[in-house]
XYZ file of N, CA and C in Angstrom:
738
model
N 126.617 18.886 -62.106
C 127.282 18.253 -61.620
C 128.489 18.197 -60.103
N 128.702 17.935 -59.768
C 129.415 18.400 -58.305
C 130.055 17.676 -57.389
N 131.118 17.606 -57.011
C 132.231 16.132 -56.895
C 132.868 16.783 -55.391
N 132.764 16.125 -53.623
C 133.194 16.123 -53.217
C 134.152 15.377 -53.294
N 135.441 15.707 -53.927
C 136.984 14.961 -53.709
C 137.584 14.284 -52.092
N 136.876 15.290 -51.139
C 138.040 14.721 -49.840
C 137.437 15.743 -49.664
N 137.434 15.773 -47.970
C 137.225 16.525 -47.014
C 137.363 18.316 -47.406
N 138.426 18.396 -48.061
C 138.082 20.332 -48.566
C 138.450 20.063 -49.083
N 137.827 19.233 -50.813
C 137.680 20.302 -51.213
C 136.172 20.119 -52.561
N 135.813 20.626 -52.633
C 134.696 20.982 -53.604
C 135.074 21.281 -55.150
N 133.566 20.597 -56.267
C 133.882 21.405 -57.847
C 132.365 20.832 -57.292
N 132.302 21.379 -58.061
C 130.666 21.558 -59.048
C 131.217 22.331 -60.502
N 130.325 22.133 -61.349
C 129.769 23.128 -62.903
C 128.658 22.239 -63.055
N 128.623 23.683 -63.549
C 126.368 23.960 -64.041
C 125.864 24.079 -64.868
N 125.393 23.535 -66.194
C 125.727 23.914 -67.230
C 123.898 24.721 -68.098
N 122.756 25.184 -67.757
C 122.281 25.409 -68.393
C 122.247 26.022 -69.996
N 121.354 25.365 -70.610
C 121.302 25.208 -71.901
C 119.278 25.417 -72.222
N 119.050 26.406 -73.110
C 117.418 27.192 -73.965
C 117.104 26.716 -74.554
N 116.607 26.925 -75.315
C 116.274 27.340 -76.695
C 114.585 27.300 -77.955
N 113.798 27.912 -77.581
C 113.208 27.240 -78.016
C 112.453 28.894 -78.870
N 111.456 28.746 -79.924
C 110.393 28.902 -81.667
C 109.533 29.046 -80.784
N 108.864 30.314 -81.524
C 107.561 30.590 -82.154
C 106.930 30.986 -83.587
N 106.692 29.517 -84.072
C 105.879 29.359 -85.569
C 104.695 29.647 -85.805
N 103.520 30.226 -85.937
C 102.667 30.570 -86.607
C 102.276 31.570 -88.081
N 100.952 30.580 -88.531
C 100.968 30.892 -90.124
C 100.759 32.277 -90.273
N 100.184 33.417 -91.192
C 99.503 34.220 -91.742
C 100.076 34.736 -92.609
N 98.601 35.679 -93.008
C 98.288 35.547 -94.775
C 98.763 36.594 -95.219
N 98.955 37.032 -96.602
C 99.330 37.974 -96.785
C 98.350 38.666 -97.370
N 98.982 39.724 -98.038
C 98.234 40.551 -98.851
C 96.297 40.536 -99.558
N 97.072 38.584 -100.433
C 95.852 38.408 -101.026
C 95.083 37.490 -100.517
N 95.687 37.201 -99.294
C 94.571 36.033 -98.292
C 94.686 34.976 -97.926
N 96.431 34.632 -98.527
C 96.740 33.142 -98.298
C 97.336 33.280 -97.230
N 97.413 31.817 -97.228
C 98.290 31.514 -95.481
C 99.805 31.035 -95.487
N 99.682 31.598 -95.271
C 102.314 31.565 -94.859
C 103.026 31.132 -94.387
N 104.085 30.983 -93.745
C 104.840 30.785 -92.600
C 106.021 31.887 -92.583
N 106.180 32.352 -91.543
C 107.327 33.416 -91.704
C 108.328 33.191 -90.681
N 109.274 33.891 -90.799
C 110.444 33.584 -89.696
C 109.714 33.641 -88.468
N 109.070 32.265 -88.032
C 109.301 32.224 -86.449
C 109.857 32.986 -85.142
N 109.394 33.521 -84.672
C 110.114 33.897 -83.284
C 110.224 33.882 -82.099
N 111.765 33.976 -82.337
C 112.385 33.159 -80.913
C 111.921 34.209 -80.227
N 111.816 32.721 -78.679
C 111.099 32.835 -77.825
C 112.723 32.081 -76.078
N 113.071 31.680 -76.244
C 113.799 31.487 -75.102
C 115.366 31.342 -75.904
N 116.513 32.383 -75.231
C 117.491 32.096 -75.513
C 119.023 31.860 -75.269
N 119.658 30.961 -74.458
C 120.292 31.150 -73.136
C 121.383 29.771 -73.242
N 122.975 30.673 -73.132
C 124.290 29.621 -72.547
C 124.591 29.268 -71.212
N 124.186 29.106 -70.484
C 125.141 29.673 -69.178
C 125.570 28.651 -68.767
N 127.426 28.443 -68.267
C 128.537 27.640 -68.035
C 128.530 28.302 -66.153
N 128.934 27.787 -65.256
C 129.668 27.819 -64.862
C 130.751 27.200 -63.774
N 131.544 27.356 -63.456
C 132.401 25.439 -62.809
C 132.670 26.157 -61.578
N 132.886 25.677 -60.660
C 133.398 26.959 -58.819
C 134.645 26.188 -58.205
N 135.268 26.787 -57.828
C 136.071 25.633 -56.568
C 135.998 25.637 -55.696
N 135.696 24.881 -55.301
C 135.295 25.672 -53.417
C 136.864 24.860 -52.293
N 136.975 24.809 -51.099
C 137.984 24.903 -50.313
C 137.198 24.889 -48.653
N 136.380 23.499 -48.729
C 136.642 23.537 -47.858
C 136.727 23.254 -46.039
N 136.302 24.431 -45.218
C 137.194 24.706 -44.010
C 136.371 24.095 -42.242
N 136.790 23.905 -41.689
C 136.132 23.119 -40.901
C 135.073 25.001 -39.711
N 135.743 25.704 -40.547
C 135.511 27.038 -39.972
C 134.450 27.543 -40.563
N 133.448 27.087 -41.940
C 132.131 27.305 -41.913
C 132.533 27.975 -42.991
N 133.635 28.938 -43.429
C 134.141 30.098 -43.901
C 134.410 28.858 -45.592
N 134.523 28.894 -46.656
C 134.843 28.122 -47.606
C 135.836 29.551 -48.453
N 136.863 29.553 -48.959
C 137.532 30.063 -49.922
C 136.868 29.336 -51.822
N 136.548 30.375 -52.631
C 135.919 29.352 -54.219
C 137.160 30.884 -55.262
N 137.212 30.188 -56.562
C 137.073 30.561 -57.627
C 135.882 29.532 -58.011
N 136.039 30.876 -59.543
C 135.073 30.310 -60.057
C 135.007 30.860 -61.308
N 134.301 30.019 -62.520
C 134.468 30.903 -63.606
C 133.212 30.798 -64.471
N 132.240 31.727 -65.538
C 131.403 31.502 -65.747
C 131.742 32.105 -67.830
N 130.900 31.466 -67.734
C 130.216 32.076 -69.410
C 129.277 32.001 -70.185
N 128.449 33.471 -71.187
C 127.619 33.438 -71.628
C 127.718 33.895 -72.532
N 126.248 33.334 -73.255
C 126.083 34.144 -75.048
C 124.547 33.160 -75.082
N 124.388 33.522 -76.050
C 123.204 33.228 -77.098
C 123.221 32.198 -77.574
N 122.957 30.693 -78.078
C 122.895 30.531 -79.685
C 122.912 31.268 -80.861
N 121.830 32.965 -80.555
C 121.261 33.236 -82.542
C 121.547 34.499 -81.467
N 122.078 35.319 -82.009
C 122.209 37.018 -81.955
C 121.421 37.379 -82.822
N 119.094 37.539 -83.314
C 118.864 38.021 -83.858
C 117.658 39.707 -83.557
N 118.950 40.389 -82.784
C 118.530 41.785 -82.790
C 118.391 42.742 -83.673
N 119.674 41.746 -85.153
C 119.440 42.613 -86.733
C 118.379 43.380 -86.887
N 117.597 44.265 -86.899
C 116.730 44.659 -87.709
C 116.399 44.690 -88.896
N 117.087 43.810 -89.682
C 117.586 43.886 -90.723
C 116.959 41.714 -90.967
N 117.093 41.504 -90.143
C 117.069 40.163 -89.151
C 118.246 38.682 -90.095
N 119.128 39.807 -90.789
C 120.618 38.876 -90.271
C 120.459 38.587 -88.480
N 121.228 37.349 -88.779
C 121.826 36.605 -87.488
C 123.370 36.496 -87.535
N 124.193 36.393 -85.961
C 125.508 36.131 -85.884
C 124.713 35.150 -84.811
N 125.890 33.791 -84.664
C 125.724 32.478 -84.001
C 126.986 33.545 -82.981
N 126.088 32.779 -81.654
C 126.559 32.560 -79.940
C 127.533 34.229 -80.070
N 126.464 35.514 -80.391
C 126.886 36.437 -79.916
C 125.333 36.808 -78.905
N 126.793 38.117 -77.964
C 127.491 37.990 -76.828
C 128.506 37.475 -76.482
N 129.364 37.958 -76.290
C 129.699 36.462 -75.411
C 130.814 37.074 -73.806
N 130.024 36.714 -72.377
C 130.525 37.417 -71.122
C 131.380 36.224 -71.152
N 132.670 36.556 -70.871
C 133.556 35.682 -69.970
C 133.930 36.209 -68.295
N 134.130 35.359 -66.715
C 133.954 36.121 -66.093
C 134.940 34.807 -64.704
N 136.040 36.333 -64.153
C 136.738 35.251 -63.143
C 136.291 36.031 -61.897
N 135.728 34.554 -60.730
C 135.659 35.058 -59.668
C 135.736 34.682 -58.669
N 136.778 34.720 -57.097
C 136.610 34.917 -55.851
C 136.640 35.320 -55.818
N 136.394 35.105 -53.545
C 135.647 35.732 -52.824
C 135.543 34.019 -51.669
N 134.536 34.478 -50.409
C 134.740 33.982 -49.482
C 132.869 32.656 -49.787
N 132.298 31.757 -49.862
C 131.291 31.287 -49.230
C 130.367 30.621 -47.713
N 129.605 30.376 -47.805
C 129.373 29.876 -46.493
C 127.932 29.380 -46.507
N 127.646 28.155 -46.076
C 126.864 27.261 -45.967
C 125.775 27.914 -44.764
N 124.301 28.324 -45.550
C 124.037 28.859 -44.013
C 122.943 28.181 -43.368
N 122.178 27.341 -43.832
C 121.365 26.841 -44.319
C 121.658 24.777 -44.794
N 122.131 24.179 -44.323
C 121.687 22.269 -44.640
C 120.846 21.736 -43.891
N 119.547 21.642 -44.008
C 118.813 20.579 -43.619
C 118.205 19.642 -44.855
N 117.281 18.386 -44.575
C 116.480 18.104 -45.615
C 115.223 18.487 -46.042
N 114.998 19.564 -45.854
C 114.422 20.670 -46.141
C 114.300 21.238 -47.020
N 115.687 21.928 -46.437
C 116.357 23.807 -47.458
C 117.545 23.776 -46.659
N 118.519 23.941 -48.168
C 119.549 24.327 -48.149
C 119.862 26.177 -47.962
N 120.252 26.714 -48.064
C 121.130 28.307 -48.716
C 122.021 28.203 -47.947
N 122.914 28.837 -49.674
C 124.448 29.091 -48.509
C 124.139 30.313 -50.013
N 125.569 31.803 -49.915
C 125.683 32.233 -49.985
C 127.353 32.931 -49.952
N 127.647 33.253 -51.292
C 129.079 33.188 -51.466
C 129.210 34.652 -52.010
N 130.724 35.451 -51.958
C 130.010 37.343 -52.161
C 132.625 36.903 -52.842
N 132.656 37.552 -53.507
C 133.492 38.430 -53.187
C 134.233 38.774 -55.215
N 134.779 38.822 -55.533
C 135.198 39.958 -56.677
C 135.397 39.204 -58.096
N 135.372 40.371 -59.305
C 135.159 39.815 -61.055
C 135.508 40.202 -61.112
N 136.523 39.625 -62.504
C 136.577 40.624 -63.063
C 135.873 39.753 -64.326
N 135.629 40.966 -65.437
C 134.010 40.352 -66.646
C 134.741 41.145 -68.798
N 134.650 40.070 -68.601
C 135.734 40.091 -70.430
C 134.097 39.551 -71.544
N 134.302 41.029 -71.964
C 132.779 41.223 -73.057
C 132.872 41.926 -74.632
N 132.595 40.173 -75.178
C 133.248 40.433 -76.912
C 131.743 40.349 -77.159
N 131.146 41.143 -78.598
C 129.723 41.063 -79.664
C 130.989 41.491 -80.661
N 129.759 41.151 -81.739
C 130.179 41.345 -83.178
C 128.904 42.209 -83.599
N 129.074 42.640 -84.734
C 127.975 43.574 -85.211
C 128.387 43.569 -86.438
N 127.175 44.258 -87.205
C 127.328 44.189 -89.115
C 127.742 45.423 -89.344
N 128.778 45.907 -90.415
C 129.748 47.138 -90.687
C 128.660 47.352 -91.638
N 127.453 46.724 -92.380
C 126.823 47.764 -93.245
C 125.340 47.706 -93.216
N 124.875 48.048 -94.319
C 123.318 47.652 -94.157
C 123.688 46.004 -94.985
N 122.144 45.579 -95.054
C 121.416 44.193 -95.585
C 121.847 44.737 -96.775
N 122.300 43.889 -98.353
C 122.284 41.869 -97.482
C 124.139 41.754 -97.282
N 124.406 43.018 -97.240
C 126.291 42.308 -96.268
C 125.975 42.209 -95.113
N 126.631 41.358 -94.908
C 127.016 40.152 -93.274
C 128.273 40.318 -93.312
N 129.144 41.425 -93.067
C 130.367 41.188 -92.692
C 130.815 41.360 -91.611
N 131.420 41.654 -90.630
C 131.304 42.087 -89.058
C 132.168 42.233 -88.476
N 132.214 42.872 -87.769
C 133.014 43.576 -86.897
C 133.484 42.323 -85.158
N 134.062 43.386 -84.368
C 133.960 42.683 -82.800
C 134.125 43.818 -81.810
N 133.550 44.224 -80.842
C 133.910 45.344 -79.844
C 134.071 44.301 -78.876
N 135.585 44.542 -77.316
C 135.516 44.610 -76.124
C 134.842 45.092 -74.974
N 134.823 45.240 -74.357
C 134.627 45.904 -73.069
C 134.764 45.009 -71.263
N 136.039 45.404 -70.526
C 135.943 45.211 -68.911
C 135.102 45.342 -68.028
N 135.405 44.779 -67.359
C 134.809 45.302 -65.920
C 135.752 44.795 -65.186
N 135.673 45.560 -63.590
C 136.203 44.445 -62.323
C 134.370 45.274 -61.636
N 134.064 43.697 -60.572
C 133.041 44.404 -59.748
C 133.522 43.221 -58.632
N 132.100 43.784 -57.152
C 132.029 43.004 -56.235
C 130.433 42.527 -56.773
N 130.213 40.816 -56.575
C 129.231 40.289 -56.612
C 128.963 38.975 -55.441
N 127.666 38.822 -55.602
C 126.822 38.271 -54.007
C 125.895 36.955 -54.750
N 126.606 36.166 -54.393
C 125.398 34.860 -54.923
C 125.044 34.090 -53.311
N 122.829 34.666 -53.790
C 122.613 32.953 -53.175
C 121.753 32.880 -53.474
N 122.460 31.363 -53.147
C 121.577 30.093 -54.031
C 120.584 29.180 -52.698
N 119.492 29.665 -53.023
C 118.474 29.012 -52.167
C 117.892 27.667 -53.104
N 117.553 26.146 -52.159
C 116.549 25.292 -52.888
C 116.334 24.729 -51.281
N 114.953 23.569 -52.012
C 113.940 23.447 -50.450
C 112.553 22.845 -51.912
N 111.824 21.754 -50.724
C 110.776 21.141 -51.375
C 109.359 22.376 -50.853
N 109.169 22.432 -51.028
C 107.380 22.735 -51.093
C 106.158 22.015 -51.460
N 105.659 22.782 -51.079
C 103.562 22.401 -51.602
C 103.545 20.510 -51.013
N 103.962 20.504 -49.951
C 104.365 19.485 -49.186
C 105.330 18.081 -49.849
N 106.197 18.765 -50.733
C 107.325 17.746 -51.243
C 106.990 17.730 -52.101
N 105.771 18.562 -52.943
C 105.630 17.824 -54.309
C 106.092 18.334 -55.294
N 107.327 19.170 -54.747
C 107.878 20.914 -55.344
C 109.423 21.393 -55.496
N 109.576 20.925 -56.038
C 111.630 20.947 -55.633
C 111.385 22.701 -55.991
N 112.242 23.763 -55.352
C 112.127 25.052 -55.660
C 113.663 25.407 -55.057
N 114.225 25.659 -56.390
C 115.511 26.289 -56.573
C 115.958 27.384 -57.276
N 116.742 28.693 -56.309
C 116.335 29.605 -56.146
C 117.467 30.141 -56.144
N 117.984 31.323 -57.312
C 119.620 31.945 -57.479
C 120.196 33.551 -57.212
N 120.016 34.522 -56.750
C 119.881 35.859 -56.538
C 120.480 35.895 -57.372
N 121.652 37.035 -58.530
C 122.549 37.779 -58.247
C 122.872 38.672 -57.781
N 123.107 39.625 -57.360
C 123.614 40.527 -57.316
C 125.428 41.150 -57.704
N 125.932 42.554 -58.965
C 126.796 43.021 -59.066
C 127.155 44.311 -59.490
N 127.706 44.443 -58.140
C 128.225 45.822 -58.602
C 129.250 46.102 -59.712
N 129.527 46.841 -60.417
C 130.380 47.185 -61.360
C 131.384 47.777 -60.574
N 133.058 48.186 -60.976
C 133.676 49.096 -60.249
C 134.167 50.048 -61.130
N 133.987 49.030 -62.356
C 135.533 49.749 -63.066
C 134.379 49.453 -64.382
N 133.978 49.934 -65.073
C 133.682 49.607 -66.660
C 134.480 50.639 -67.885
N 135.342 49.284 -69.176
C 136.240 50.247 -69.799
C 136.173 50.930 -70.886
N 134.393 51.161 -71.149
C 133.068 51.626 -72.106
C 133.578 53.623 -71.300
N 133.412 53.446 -69.538
C 133.292 54.248 -69.159
C 134.220 55.453 -69.276
N 135.151 55.511 -69.960
C 135.917 56.839 -70.236
C 135.638 57.069 -71.907
N 135.019 56.649 -72.336
C 133.890 56.852 -73.617
C 132.975 57.602 -73.753
N 132.323 56.667 -72.998
C 131.405 57.539 -72.641
C 131.535 59.808 -72.118
N 132.873 59.637 -71.517
C 132.638 60.886 -70.820
C 133.417 62.086 -71.046
N 134.342 61.326 -72.274
C 135.510 62.325 -72.884
C 136.187 62.021 -74.974
N 134.584 61.100 -75.601
C 134.256 61.401 -76.695
C 132.923 61.217 -76.876
N 132.106 61.500 -76.047
C 130.239 61.722 -76.197
C 130.349 63.251 -75.958
N 128.973 63.574 -77.069
C 128.647 64.800 -76.151
C 126.990 64.513 -75.631
N 126.507 64.129 -74.982
C 125.246 63.194 -74.403
C 124.426 64.671 -74.191
N 124.563 65.403 -73.870
C 123.778 66.552 -74.188
C 123.155 66.837 -75.753
N 123.998 66.958 -76.110
C 123.854 67.007 -78.038
C 122.669 65.344 -78.677
N 123.748 65.013 -77.804
C 123.183 63.310 -78.955
C 121.435 62.812 -77.782
N 120.771 64.165 -76.696
C 119.312 63.375 -76.494
C 119.632 62.685 -76.076
N 121.383 62.438 -75.108
C 121.336 61.460 -74.023
C 120.972 61.650 -72.603
N 120.914 61.272 -71.280
C 120.612 61.198 -70.627
C 123.011 61.606 -69.809
N 121.899 62.643 -68.969
C 123.964 63.136 -68.442
C 124.889 62.637 -68.070
N 124.119 61.676 -67.563
C 124.260 60.907 -66.340
C 125.600 59.045 -67.319
N 124.928 58.945 -68.187
C 125.206 57.979 -68.545
C 126.164 57.102 -68.836
N 127.538 57.663 -68.546
C 128.366 57.469 -68.575
C 128.481 56.381 -66.734
N 127.971 55.990 -66.383
C 127.670 56.096 -65.203
C 126.523 54.674 -65.290
N 125.918 54.394 -65.812
C 124.502 53.572 -65.716
C 125.617 52.035 -66.375
N 127.247 51.880 -67.093
C 127.892 50.684 -66.524
C 127.700 50.324 -65.063
N 128.032 51.115 -64.263
C 128.345 50.697 -62.878
C 127.609 50.932 -61.737
N 126.550 50.669 -62.892
C 125.536 50.470 -61.271
C 125.004 48.726 -61.635
N 124.356 48.554 -60.218
C 124.165 47.804 -59.315
C 122.570 46.814 -60.862
N 123.652 45.121 -61.304
C 123.209 44.674 -61.975
C 122.339 43.592 -61.144
N 120.792 42.814 -60.774
C 120.469 42.197 -60.368
C 120.316 40.553 -61.064
N 119.659 39.609 -60.497
C 119.469 38.401 -61.744
C 119.248 37.280 -60.609
N 118.048 36.880 -61.206
C 117.401 36.722 -60.487
C 116.619 35.728 -61.303
N 117.185 33.668 -60.380
C 116.491 32.549 -61.244
C 116.051 32.035 -60.202
N 114.570 31.177 -61.161
C 113.809 30.318 -59.841
C 113.283 29.440 -61.023
N 113.746 28.574 -60.466
C 113.315 27.095 -61.300
C 112.384 26.551 -60.329
N 111.022 25.208 -61.284
C 110.266 24.763 -59.866
C 110.248 23.546 -61.245
N 109.998 22.152 -60.586
C 110.184 20.693 -60.450
C 109.445 19.611 -59.664
N 107.771 19.458 -60.782
C 107.923 18.467 -60.641
C 107.916 17.074 -61.181
N 107.907 15.698 -60.092
C 107.561 14.539 -60.680
C 106.636 13.982 -60.974
N 106.217 13.663 -62.743
C 105.278 13.731 -63.070
C 104.377 12.148 -62.701
N 106.181 11.080 -63.559
C 106.056 10.401 -63.067
C 107.704 9.547 -62.835
N 108.180 8.012 -62.718
C 108.777 7.824 -62.105
C 110.011 8.697 -64.176
N 109.277 8.871 -64.302
C 110.298 9.128 -66.423
C 110.216 10.194 -66.608
N 108.875 11.057 -66.135
C 108.649 12.482 -67.213
C 108.599 13.160 -65.333
N 109.813 14.733 -65.800
C 109.318 15.582 -64.393
C 108.818 16.565 -65.313
N 107.919 18.349 -64.916
C 108.266 19.544 -65.409
C 108.633 20.096 -65.062
N 108.729 21.157 -66.006
C 110.232 21.931 -64.993
C 109.672 23.509 -65.204
N 109.371 24.996 -64.133
C 108.888 25.732 -64.845
C 110.251 27.138 -64.245
N 110.625 27.926 -65.147
C 111.437 28.373 -64.486
C 111.561 29.838 -65.452
N 111.856 30.564 -64.082
C 111.150 32.507 -63.964
C 112.644 32.852 -63.759
N 113.142 34.001 -64.741
C 114.245 34.861 -64.869
C 113.244 35.874 -64.996
N 113.703 36.931 -64.022
C 113.777 38.659 -63.095
C 115.140 38.910 -63.451
N 115.098 39.679 -64.489
C 116.446 40.605 -64.811
C 116.620 42.562 -64.556
N 117.186 42.738 -63.562
C 117.167 44.406 -64.497
C 119.287 44.529 -64.490
N 119.186 46.002 -65.827
C 120.007 45.237 -65.959
C 119.666 47.266 -66.862
N 120.216 48.113 -65.973
C 120.551 49.614 -66.474
C 121.187 49.918 -67.432
N 122.640 49.367 -67.998
C 122.634 49.222 -69.742
C 124.084 47.281 -69.837
N 123.392 47.514 -70.848
C 124.239 45.961 -71.306
C 125.221 46.615 -71.539
N 126.325 46.383 -70.884
C 128.074 46.313 -71.267
C 128.702 45.005 -72.417
N 128.119 44.891 -72.708
C 128.732 43.813 -73.753
C 128.655 44.352 -74.755
N 127.402 45.018 -75.247
C 127.185 46.590 -76.309
C 129.111 47.485 -74.821
N 129.600 47.995 -76.353
C 131.310 48.824 -76.133
C 130.875 50.045 -76.428
N 130.505 50.886 -76.719
C 130.381 52.082 -77.128
C 131.132 52.138 -78.308
N 130.669 52.801 -79.483
C 131.201 52.827 -80.631
C 131.023 55.010 -81.004
N 131.700 55.142 -81.556
C 132.577 57.202 -81.218
C 132.834 57.425 -82.395
N 132.106 57.884 -84.221
C 132.989 58.283 -85.445
C 132.559 60.284 -84.729
N 133.270 60.828 -84.647
C 132.162 61.510 -85.378
C 132.343 62.850 -84.096
N 131.954 61.913 -83.019
C 131.951 62.635 -81.230
C 130.774 61.829 -81.035
N 129.673 61.182 -82.346
C 128.457 60.776 -82.295
C 128.599 59.319 -81.252
N 127.809 59.251 -80.397
C 127.658 57.587 -80.693
C 127.045 56.909 -81.578
N 128.165 55.903 -82.064
C 127.049 54.344 -83.734
C 125.708 53.885 -83.475
N 126.020 53.729 -82.002
C 125.417 52.581 -81.635
C 125.368 52.040 -80.035
N 123.997 51.412 -79.722
C 124.066 51.521 -78.334
C 123.073 50.762 -77.532
N 123.477 50.632 -76.443
C 122.613 49.364 -75.781
C 121.316 49.043 -75.651
N 120.693 47.908 -75.333
C 119.004 47.808 -75.202
C 118.982 48.000 -74.344
């Protein structure tokens, strides 16, 4: 949803929700069919709100807020789940510019600084105990976002693309790796402390075609490169790392 309040102010809200499961029968040792727990195929909550001040010179200051999470965290090996985990909050500001704006295509780019807060719950004890605790981490990053929209295949398909490059220059978990963990003794890479400040890449592409006036079909393709999952704050006990990022 986007609204141009006047010649100088623009407010845009974007919400992406996705959840999917695959459920198929299997046979047990006796040869009988049964329905196991479904496998999760998609899970995304992504909300962004951006306020932009439009200026005559084309360089528009902006502030933005972003929230990401999942409906159900099923990463536990014992099959336990945690709802809305992990959670990531991001506040950013900077400058944006529309590079191309025609009937056929639109290209917008923005760059700035972002403050990031992550919170993740985890189970304290082995199953079936369900008690959880949470750890948080923070970071500061430089960020560049490029958005592209165009009509392709003779205007039969709408292509929307978003490329986000995030370069953290501060991560609160870095000192834990440097000061509290013997990386060599743990068999971990010696430069693991630098993983949290490596470049992250997130490239989203949505292809939409209208079948009838009421029915449309969408294909969503996403490519992510994340050297270290910063939502997993390092937990150290007696000099040993007891949790690890995906």
